[in-house]
Short mmCIF file of C-alpha atoms and ligand atoms in Angstrom, two decimals:
data_model
loop_
_atom_site.label_atom_id
_atom_site.label_comp_id
_atom_site.label_asym_id
_atom_site.label_seq_id
_atom_site.Cartn_x
_atom_site.Cartn_y
_atom_site.Cartn_z
CA MET A 209 94.92 102.60 81.16
CA THR A 210 97.46 103.23 84.45
CA ASN A 211 98.13 101.85 87.49
CA VAL A 212 99.69 104.05 90.35
CA ALA A 213 101.89 102.98 92.95
CA VAL A 214 102.09 105.63 95.90
CA ILE A 215 105.02 104.61 97.77
CA GLY A 216 106.71 106.30 101.01
CA SER A 217 109.81 108.24 99.96
CA GLN A 218 111.04 108.04 103.46
CA TRP A 219 110.95 106.02 107.06
CA GLY A 220 106.99 106.05 106.99
CA ASP A 221 103.97 108.10 107.96
CA GLU A 222 104.58 110.34 104.19
CA GLY A 223 101.21 111.13 105.09
CA LYS A 224 100.39 108.08 102.27
CA GLY A 225 96.90 107.27 103.67
CA LYS A 226 95.69 110.74 102.42
CA VAL A 227 97.13 110.37 99.11
CA VAL A 228 95.85 106.69 98.66
CA ASP A 229 92.12 108.11 99.37
CA LEU A 230 92.55 110.81 97.30
CA TYR A 231 93.59 108.37 94.27
CA SER A 232 90.73 105.23 95.51
CA ALA A 233 88.68 107.54 93.90
CA LYS A 234 90.21 107.65 90.77
CA ALA A 235 90.75 103.04 90.46
CA ASP A 236 88.47 100.10 90.32
CA PHE A 237 91.03 98.28 92.71
CA ILE A 238 93.05 98.98 95.37
CA ALA A 239 96.06 96.40 96.60
CA ARG A 240 98.20 95.97 99.67
CA TYR A 241 101.14 94.19 99.03
CA GLN A 242 103.66 93.96 102.51
CA GLY A 243 103.49 94.67 105.74
CA GLY A 244 100.79 94.39 107.75
CA ASN A 245 99.72 96.17 110.92
CA ASN A 246 102.69 98.25 111.03
CA ALA A 247 101.26 100.69 109.27
CA GLY A 248 99.06 103.00 110.11
CA HIS A 249 97.07 105.42 108.00
CA THR A 250 94.91 108.03 109.19
CA LEU A 251 92.44 109.73 107.18
CA VAL A 252 90.13 112.68 107.39
CA VAL A 253 86.97 112.36 106.01
CA ASN A 254 84.08 114.43 106.53
CA GLY A 255 86.40 115.92 109.52
CA LYS A 256 86.19 112.28 111.26
CA LYS A 257 88.73 110.69 112.16
CA THR A 258 89.78 107.18 111.22
CA VAL A 259 93.29 105.10 111.81
CA LEU A 260 93.62 101.72 109.67
CA HIS A 261 96.12 99.56 109.52
CA LEU A 262 96.23 96.37 107.77
CA ILE A 263 92.79 97.22 105.41
CA PRO A 264 93.80 99.62 102.55
CA SER A 265 92.22 102.85 102.94
CA GLY A 266 90.14 103.08 99.56
CA VAL A 267 87.78 100.84 101.53
CA LEU A 268 86.44 104.35 102.67
CA HIS A 269 84.87 104.78 98.82
CA LYS A 270 81.74 103.35 97.82
CA GLY A 271 82.30 99.98 95.13
CA LYS A 272 85.43 99.87 95.70
CA THR A 273 87.69 96.80 95.62
CA CYS A 274 89.93 96.13 98.28
CA LEU A 275 92.55 93.34 98.15
CA ILE A 276 94.85 92.37 100.63
CA ALA A 277 97.34 90.47 97.97
CA ASN A 278 100.47 87.56 98.76
CA GLY A 279 103.34 89.72 100.07
CA VAL A 280 100.99 91.32 103.14
CA VAL A 281 101.49 89.43 106.84
CA PHE A 282 98.33 89.36 107.84
CA ASP A 283 96.96 89.18 111.47
CA PRO A 284 93.60 88.18 111.22
CA LEU A 285 92.56 89.39 114.96
CA CYS A 286 93.52 93.20 113.93
CA PHE A 287 91.11 92.84 110.73
CA PHE A 288 88.57 91.42 112.49
CA GLU A 289 88.94 94.41 115.04
CA GLU A 290 88.90 97.30 111.22
CA ILE A 291 85.90 95.21 109.53
CA ASP A 292 83.81 94.96 113.00
CA GLN A 293 84.71 99.21 113.03
CA LEU A 294 83.68 99.82 109.27
CA ILE A 295 81.09 97.49 109.84
CA ALA A 296 79.34 99.86 112.96
CA ALA A 297 80.64 103.12 110.51
CA ASN A 298 78.64 102.10 107.73
CA VAL A 299 81.02 102.23 105.80
CA LEU A 300 80.68 98.50 104.59
CA GLY A 301 77.51 96.94 102.96
CA HIS A 302 75.70 93.89 103.30
CA ALA A 303 78.22 91.56 102.31
CA PRO A 304 81.13 93.04 103.60
CA TRP A 305 83.88 90.40 101.82
CA ASN A 306 82.23 92.15 98.65
CA SER A 307 84.53 94.74 98.71
CA VAL A 308 87.47 93.41 101.27
CA LYS A 309 89.39 90.29 100.03
CA VAL A 310 92.85 88.46 101.74
CA SER A 311 95.25 86.19 99.53
CA GLU A 312 94.98 82.33 100.16
CA ARG A 313 98.14 83.01 100.23
CA ALA A 314 99.47 85.91 102.89
CA HIS A 315 101.45 84.53 105.46
CA VAL A 316 99.41 84.74 109.01
CA ILE A 317 100.61 86.89 112.52
CA LEU A 318 99.53 84.85 115.00
CA PRO A 319 99.77 86.03 118.98
CA TYR A 320 102.88 84.38 119.49
CA HIS A 321 105.51 85.92 116.57
CA CYS A 322 104.24 89.56 118.58
CA GLN A 323 104.96 87.48 121.87
CA ILE A 324 108.50 86.81 119.98
CA ASP A 325 109.00 90.91 118.90
CA LYS A 326 108.16 92.26 121.89
CA LEU A 327 110.14 89.44 123.76
CA ARG A 328 113.27 90.25 121.79
CA GLU A 329 113.10 94.08 121.89
CA ASN A 330 112.91 93.92 125.59
CA HIS A 331 115.65 91.72 125.97
CA LEU A 332 117.26 94.56 123.76
CA ALA A 333 116.18 97.41 125.96
CA HIS A 334 119.67 98.78 126.96
CA SER A 335 121.69 97.57 123.51
CA ASP A 336 121.96 99.32 119.99
CA SER A 337 121.23 96.77 118.57
CA LYS A 338 117.16 97.80 119.14
CA ILE A 339 115.04 97.98 116.80
CA GLY A 340 112.82 99.70 117.78
CA THR A 341 109.35 97.45 116.44
CA THR A 342 105.96 98.39 116.74
CA HIS A 343 105.27 94.87 118.17
CA ARG A 344 103.14 93.75 115.99
CA GLY A 345 104.98 90.75 115.09
CA ILE A 346 106.02 91.35 111.51
CA GLY A 347 109.67 89.91 111.65
CA PRO A 348 108.96 87.58 113.60
CA ALA A 349 106.63 86.50 110.32
CA TYR A 350 108.75 87.37 107.80
CA GLU A 351 111.10 85.26 109.28
CA ASP A 352 109.20 81.73 109.86
CA LYS A 353 107.95 82.87 105.41
CA VAL A 354 111.19 82.68 104.83
CA SER A 355 112.05 79.26 106.80
CA ARG A 356 109.51 77.72 105.41
CA ARG A 357 107.62 77.89 108.47
CA GLY A 358 104.76 80.15 108.28
CA ILE A 359 100.75 79.30 108.68
CA GLN A 360 99.16 81.41 104.93
CA VAL A 361 95.58 81.99 105.67
CA ILE A 362 94.82 79.03 103.59
CA ASP A 363 95.50 77.22 105.96
CA LEU A 364 93.09 78.33 108.65
CA LEU A 365 90.35 76.78 106.29
CA ASP A 366 92.08 73.27 106.99
CA ALA A 367 91.70 71.07 110.21
CA LYS A 368 94.11 69.04 109.47
CA VAL A 369 97.15 70.50 107.68
CA LEU A 370 96.96 73.66 110.20
CA ARG A 371 97.56 71.01 112.52
CA ARG A 372 100.38 69.75 110.73
CA LYS A 373 101.64 73.36 110.09
CA LEU A 374 101.34 74.70 113.65
CA GLN A 375 103.51 71.08 115.38
CA LEU A 376 105.91 72.23 113.50
CA ALA A 377 105.96 75.92 113.67
CA ILE A 378 105.97 75.74 117.43
CA GLU A 379 108.13 72.93 118.19
CA GLU A 380 111.02 75.16 117.64
CA LYS A 381 109.08 78.97 119.35
CA ASN A 382 108.94 76.85 122.53
CA VAL A 383 112.40 76.33 122.68
CA LEU A 384 113.46 79.39 122.28
CA LEU A 385 110.59 81.30 124.66
CA LYS A 386 111.44 78.68 127.31
CA ASN A 387 115.10 78.93 127.06
CA LEU A 388 116.07 82.69 126.30
CA TYR A 389 112.99 84.46 127.47
CA SER A 390 111.82 82.12 130.35
CA ALA A 391 108.47 82.47 128.69
CA PRO A 392 105.31 79.78 129.15
CA ALA A 393 105.34 77.04 126.13
CA ILE A 394 102.24 77.95 123.68
CA GLU A 395 100.22 74.77 123.82
CA LEU A 396 98.20 74.18 120.69
CA GLU A 397 95.23 72.50 121.22
CA PRO A 398 93.51 76.25 122.24
CA LEU A 399 95.73 78.68 119.05
CA LEU A 400 94.45 75.55 117.09
CA ALA A 401 91.18 75.79 118.56
CA GLU A 402 91.16 80.15 118.08
CA CYS A 403 92.90 79.48 114.63
CA LEU A 404 90.21 77.13 113.28
CA LYS A 405 87.11 79.58 114.29
CA LEU A 406 88.72 82.65 112.96
CA GLY A 407 89.54 80.70 109.69
CA GLU A 408 86.00 80.04 109.49
CA ARG A 409 84.70 83.38 109.69
CA LEU A 410 87.32 84.58 107.36
CA ARG A 411 86.07 81.80 104.66
CA PRO A 412 84.09 83.96 102.38
CA TYR A 413 87.18 86.78 102.57
CA VAL A 414 89.71 84.45 101.21
CA ASN A 415 90.01 84.45 97.69
CA ASN A 416 92.85 84.54 94.82
CA VAL A 417 93.86 88.08 94.86
CA ARG A 418 96.84 87.87 92.37
CA SER A 419 94.40 85.79 89.57
CA ILE A 420 91.66 89.21 90.34
CA LEU A 421 94.98 91.75 89.70
CA VAL A 422 94.95 89.27 86.17
CA GLN A 423 91.17 90.04 85.45
CA ALA A 424 91.35 93.53 86.78
CA THR A 425 94.13 94.27 83.98
CA VAL A 426 92.46 92.05 81.46
CA ASP A 427 89.62 94.49 81.93
CA LYS A 428 91.76 97.57 81.79
CA LYS A 429 90.56 99.00 85.42
CA PRO A 430 93.05 101.18 86.73
CA ILE A 431 94.84 99.22 90.25
CA LEU A 432 96.17 101.68 93.11
CA PHE A 433 98.71 100.10 94.63
CA GLU A 434 98.84 101.20 98.87
CA GLY A 435 102.63 101.08 99.52
CA ALA A 436 103.39 100.76 103.70
CA GLN A 437 106.26 102.34 105.70
CA GLY A 438 108.72 103.81 103.43
CA THR A 439 111.75 103.31 100.85
CA LEU A 440 114.48 103.95 104.05
CA LEU A 441 112.23 101.26 105.97
CA ASP A 442 112.87 98.53 102.79
CA ILE A 443 114.37 95.51 103.87
CA ASP A 444 116.93 95.71 100.72
CA HIS A 445 117.19 98.84 100.17
CA GLY A 446 116.48 100.69 103.33
CA THR A 447 118.86 101.44 106.58
CA TYR A 448 119.47 97.90 107.41
CA PRO A 449 119.37 96.75 109.90
CA TYR A 450 116.92 99.22 111.60
CA VAL A 451 114.54 99.13 108.81
CA THR A 452 111.17 97.01 108.54
CA SER A 453 111.48 93.15 107.20
CA SER A 454 109.39 93.39 103.70
CA ASN A 455 110.29 95.07 99.99
CA THR A 456 108.92 98.57 100.50
CA THR A 457 110.13 99.48 97.45
CA ALA A 458 108.18 99.88 94.44
CA ALA A 459 109.13 96.49 93.09
CA GLY A 460 107.59 94.99 95.81
CA ALA A 461 104.12 95.79 94.57
CA PHE A 462 104.82 93.08 91.99
CA SER A 463 106.20 90.85 94.10
CA GLY A 464 103.89 91.16 96.77
CA THR A 465 101.12 90.85 93.97
CA GLY A 466 102.22 87.79 91.51
CA LEU A 467 101.23 90.46 88.77
CA GLY A 468 104.26 90.86 85.92
CA LEU A 469 106.93 93.74 86.12
CA GLY A 470 105.13 94.80 82.50
CA SER A 471 101.69 95.86 83.00
CA PRO A 472 102.14 99.93 83.03
CA THR A 473 102.46 102.08 86.20
CA ARG A 474 103.68 105.42 87.08
CA VAL A 475 105.25 105.31 91.38
CA ILE A 476 104.57 108.44 93.06
CA GLY A 477 106.55 109.08 96.07
CA ILE A 478 104.99 110.62 99.11
CA THR A 479 107.29 112.92 101.18
CA LYS A 480 106.63 115.69 103.74
CA ALA A 481 108.31 119.50 103.60
CA TYR A 482 110.33 117.92 106.49
CA VAL A 483 112.14 114.26 107.77
CA THR A 484 110.02 112.45 110.07
CA ARG A 485 111.80 108.90 111.96
CA VAL A 486 110.26 106.77 114.84
CA GLY A 487 112.27 103.75 115.79
CA SER A 488 116.12 103.42 116.03
CA GLY A 489 118.49 103.99 113.17
CA PRO A 490 120.72 106.66 111.03
CA PHE A 491 119.19 109.52 110.69
CA PRO A 492 121.67 112.39 109.01
CA SER A 493 119.33 115.40 108.83
CA GLU A 494 117.74 114.97 112.47
CA ILE A 495 117.16 118.06 114.69
CA GLU A 496 116.69 117.14 117.59
CA LYS A 497 119.60 117.61 119.26
CA SER A 498 120.64 120.98 116.99
CA GLU A 499 117.53 121.96 117.11
CA PRO A 500 115.37 120.76 119.64
CA GLN A 501 112.27 123.33 120.08
CA MET A 502 112.44 123.73 116.13
CA ALA A 503 112.41 119.55 116.32
CA GLU A 504 109.24 120.12 119.15
CA GLN A 505 107.49 122.98 116.91
CA ILE A 506 107.82 120.95 113.74
CA ARG A 507 106.49 117.46 116.12
CA LYS A 508 103.36 119.10 117.67
CA ILE A 509 102.21 121.29 114.90
CA GLY A 510 102.91 118.57 112.44
CA MET A 511 101.18 115.89 115.03
CA GLU A 512 103.95 113.52 114.85
CA PHE A 513 103.06 110.88 116.70
CA GLY A 514 102.71 107.20 115.29
CA ALA A 515 99.47 106.62 114.10
CA THR A 516 99.98 102.54 115.40
CA THR A 517 102.21 102.82 118.98
CA GLY A 518 101.98 106.67 119.71
CA ARG A 519 105.78 106.98 119.84
CA PRO A 520 106.98 110.75 119.77
CA ARG A 521 108.06 111.04 116.40
CA ARG A 522 111.82 111.95 115.33
CA VAL A 523 112.50 115.37 113.16
CA GLY A 524 114.75 116.70 111.32
CA TRP A 525 114.71 119.40 107.55
CA LEU A 526 113.71 117.42 104.23
CA ASP A 527 116.74 114.96 103.25
CA LEU A 528 117.24 115.77 100.03
CA VAL A 529 119.72 113.15 99.18
CA ALA A 530 117.74 110.45 100.60
CA LEU A 531 114.65 111.29 98.72
CA LYS A 532 116.73 111.74 95.18
CA TYR A 533 118.78 107.31 96.06
CA ALA A 534 114.07 107.31 96.75
CA VAL A 535 113.71 108.49 93.01
CA GLU A 536 116.20 106.34 91.74
CA VAL A 537 115.36 103.21 94.02
CA ASN A 538 111.73 102.95 92.82
CA GLY A 539 112.06 104.68 89.72
CA LEU A 540 109.60 107.20 90.53
CA ASP A 541 108.05 109.46 88.31
CA GLY A 542 106.05 112.18 90.39
CA LEU A 543 106.01 113.15 93.71
CA ALA A 544 103.47 113.98 96.60
CA LEU A 545 104.45 116.99 98.83
CA MET A 546 102.94 116.40 101.89
CA LYS A 547 102.45 118.67 105.48
CA ALA A 548 103.91 122.30 103.98
CA ASP A 549 101.39 124.10 105.57
CA VAL A 550 103.63 122.54 109.16
CA LEU A 551 105.71 124.81 108.15
CA SER A 552 104.34 127.71 106.90
CA GLY A 553 105.24 130.99 108.74
CA LEU A 554 108.84 130.03 109.58
CA SER A 555 111.05 132.88 108.44
CA GLU A 556 114.02 130.42 106.80
CA ILE A 557 113.00 126.26 106.46
CA ARG A 558 116.16 124.41 105.35
CA VAL A 559 116.68 121.48 103.19
CA CYS A 560 120.07 118.93 103.26
CA THR A 561 122.06 118.85 99.97
CA GLY A 562 124.97 116.54 100.84
CA TYR A 563 126.62 114.59 103.89
CA LYS A 564 129.90 115.77 105.33
CA ILE A 565 132.05 113.19 106.70
CA LYS A 566 136.29 113.26 108.02
CA ASN A 567 136.86 115.66 104.55
CA ALA A 568 134.58 114.36 101.92
CA VAL A 569 131.12 115.80 100.33
CA ILE A 570 129.05 113.36 99.36
CA HIS A 571 125.45 113.48 97.61
CA ASP A 572 124.11 109.29 97.51
CA PHE A 573 122.72 107.90 100.59
CA MET A 574 124.84 105.14 101.53
CA THR A 575 123.38 101.89 102.52
CA ALA A 576 125.43 101.09 104.89
CA SER A 577 123.75 102.33 107.78
CA TYR A 578 127.02 102.80 110.30
CA ASP A 579 128.11 105.02 107.94
CA LEU A 580 125.46 106.81 107.68
CA ASP A 581 125.57 107.56 111.94
CA GLN A 582 128.50 109.30 111.13
CA VAL A 583 127.64 111.66 108.14
CA LYS A 584 127.32 115.43 109.13
CA PRO A 585 124.24 117.16 107.16
CA ILE A 586 125.00 120.27 104.71
CA PHE A 587 122.21 122.29 104.93
CA GLU A 588 121.23 124.60 102.43
CA SER A 589 118.48 127.75 104.06
CA LEU A 590 115.41 128.94 101.81
CA PRO A 591 112.96 131.40 102.88
CA GLY A 592 109.86 130.51 104.34
CA TRP A 593 106.04 131.32 103.37
CA THR A 594 103.42 132.67 105.91
CA ASP A 595 100.47 130.99 104.50
CA LEU A 596 99.31 128.30 101.21
CA ASN A 597 96.51 129.81 100.05
CA ASP A 598 97.56 131.20 97.55
CA GLY A 599 98.56 127.80 96.60
CA VAL A 600 101.81 126.97 94.98
CA THR A 601 103.22 130.81 94.33
CA GLY A 602 106.10 132.71 96.05
CA ASN A 603 108.36 131.21 98.33
CA PHE A 604 106.42 127.74 98.35
CA LEU A 605 106.98 127.89 94.09
CA LYS A 606 110.88 128.05 94.91
CA PHE A 607 111.12 125.32 97.31
CA ILE A 608 109.07 122.99 94.99
CA ARG A 609 111.15 123.77 92.57
CA PHE A 610 114.25 123.58 94.35
CA ILE A 611 113.19 119.83 95.33
CA GLU A 612 112.19 119.14 91.49
CA ALA A 613 115.40 120.06 90.16
CA TYR A 614 117.65 118.23 93.31
CA VAL A 615 115.59 115.39 92.11
CA LYS A 616 114.68 115.29 88.44
CA THR A 617 111.47 114.79 89.61
CA LYS A 618 108.12 116.52 89.32
CA VAL A 619 105.96 117.39 92.26
CA ILE A 620 102.34 116.82 91.02
CA LEU A 621 100.33 117.14 94.36
CA VAL A 622 101.01 119.89 97.35
CA SER A 623 98.56 118.96 100.66
CA THR A 624 98.24 121.37 102.22
CA GLY A 625 96.40 120.39 105.65
CA PRO A 626 94.77 116.24 106.71
CA GLY A 627 91.36 116.71 104.49
CA ARG A 628 90.79 116.02 101.14
CA GLU A 629 89.64 119.07 100.55
CA GLN A 630 93.17 121.54 101.36
CA THR A 631 95.09 119.14 98.51
CA LEU A 632 95.98 120.71 95.56
CA GLU A 633 96.73 118.21 92.24
CA LEU A 634 98.54 119.19 89.44
CA GLU A 635 98.21 116.22 87.85
CA ASN A 636 96.34 113.24 87.59
CA PRO A 637 98.57 109.88 87.28
CA PHE A 638 95.74 107.93 86.37
CA GLN A 639 95.85 109.82 83.14
CA ASN A 640 98.93 110.09 81.86
CA LEU A 641 99.72 107.37 80.73
CA VAL A 642 98.64 105.94 77.19
CA ASN A 643 99.10 102.52 76.69
P1 IMP B 887 108.57 96.64 111.75
O1 IMP B 887 107.56 96.83 110.98
O2 IMP B 887 107.14 96.75 113.29
O3 IMP B 887 109.62 95.38 112.80
O4 IMP B 887 109.89 97.84 113.06
C1 IMP B 887 110.79 98.43 112.14
C2 IMP B 887 111.39 99.09 112.41
O5 IMP B 887 110.00 100.11 110.94
C3 IMP B 887 110.49 100.62 113.25
O6 IMP B 887 111.81 101.74 112.91
C4 IMP B 887 109.50 100.65 113.62
O7 IMP B 887 109.03 102.58 114.19
C5 IMP B 887 109.45 101.00 111.71
N1 IMP B 887 108.05 101.25 110.94
C6 IMP B 887 107.18 99.91 111.00
N2 IMP B 887 106.37 100.71 110.42
C7 IMP B 887 105.60 101.66 110.46
C8 IMP B 887 104.62 102.68 109.42
O8 IMP B 887 103.96 101.70 108.89
N3 IMP B 887 105.23 103.84 109.87
C9 IMP B 887 106.80 104.24 110.45
N4 IMP B 887 107.82 103.00 110.21
C10 IMP B 887 107.23 102.65 110.57
#
């Protein structure tokens, strides 16, 4: 029995939603373990577009158990919006809590987290320190978790505990809101009432997710770990400070669920045939300035606009230096190559194989983001392909072999369009590790 983790290898938006959707058919349990509703997985099923921000995309498959584990920051308002949407679309059965379960120990995103996220970003609007967050309250909620002032899902079920914890949490927030942002103070009573109401509705969904996963392991039921965002946005290993606030790398699957490192897990990295980034921060292979028309063409054909915020994504050629780093940091043992069709018809395709800084040539992805800002990409040109109707052949095969040789990892899945059927599965990761 093998578990599989699906990890973004770039700055998010690699197309993880589609791979998670495909792999969900092969798993019994699908777990989100980090991040929150800053993610946005766009799926096309039976020609219908569905965007999920918080609930694992596996929910669209009947008979699967979708889990929101401890490491997620959980916005109950977003959760019920998605639940209501799924109920209306007839995706969930009679008792939706049978297919979606939320960890009692996940930290809750409250309206003040979103408010502080927005105020902070607006305050920094014209400075280099602006991160370009999704305004979903992710950073402030993780700050409260780490400073031990967080509200956990279980707290929403106990009025006495919740009152005490909210009181403590908002005391400091009100000083910040009033003195730094000249914003109105948070009032305890209406917030408490709203939280308790949400808690009551949430009660049947609340579970010990860690022990569900342990039991799944005992029963030899395959688990799919659904990563959100991407490696280069990891709080420890990304382009800090232009990152998100969680461990987006593979290790996050273990810390975020509480499942031991010993469970056999294949780690599949998702990469587009090019790269995009939303928000601020270094991006060595970016072509917005050097090849603006090409950037615009890829953005348009690839529909590279944020699923959560609608922002246009910055575009660049595939960065193999960064991809090799993602292989190392995550221990990737397979790659899924997405959106190759977006580049179809180009006579020449470029890939970044090194960075130049002053007179030196570098092949390591640097973690100090200010240095990374200074590097110049070294591009190699490869011949393009006209279409992908014949599958992995000709110049497209050469492109894949070039990537594999550089990062020393095999491409095991190729996506040639948004639909489930536009996929070439070269290997099934659930079958390949014998326990
Ligand atoms: P936050 O996660 O909202 O705090 O945003 C921090 C950084 O991560 C910003 O640059 C966001 O644009 C980026 N980010 C967060 N979630 C995603 C995602 O799902 N895809 C791509 N970028 C993301």
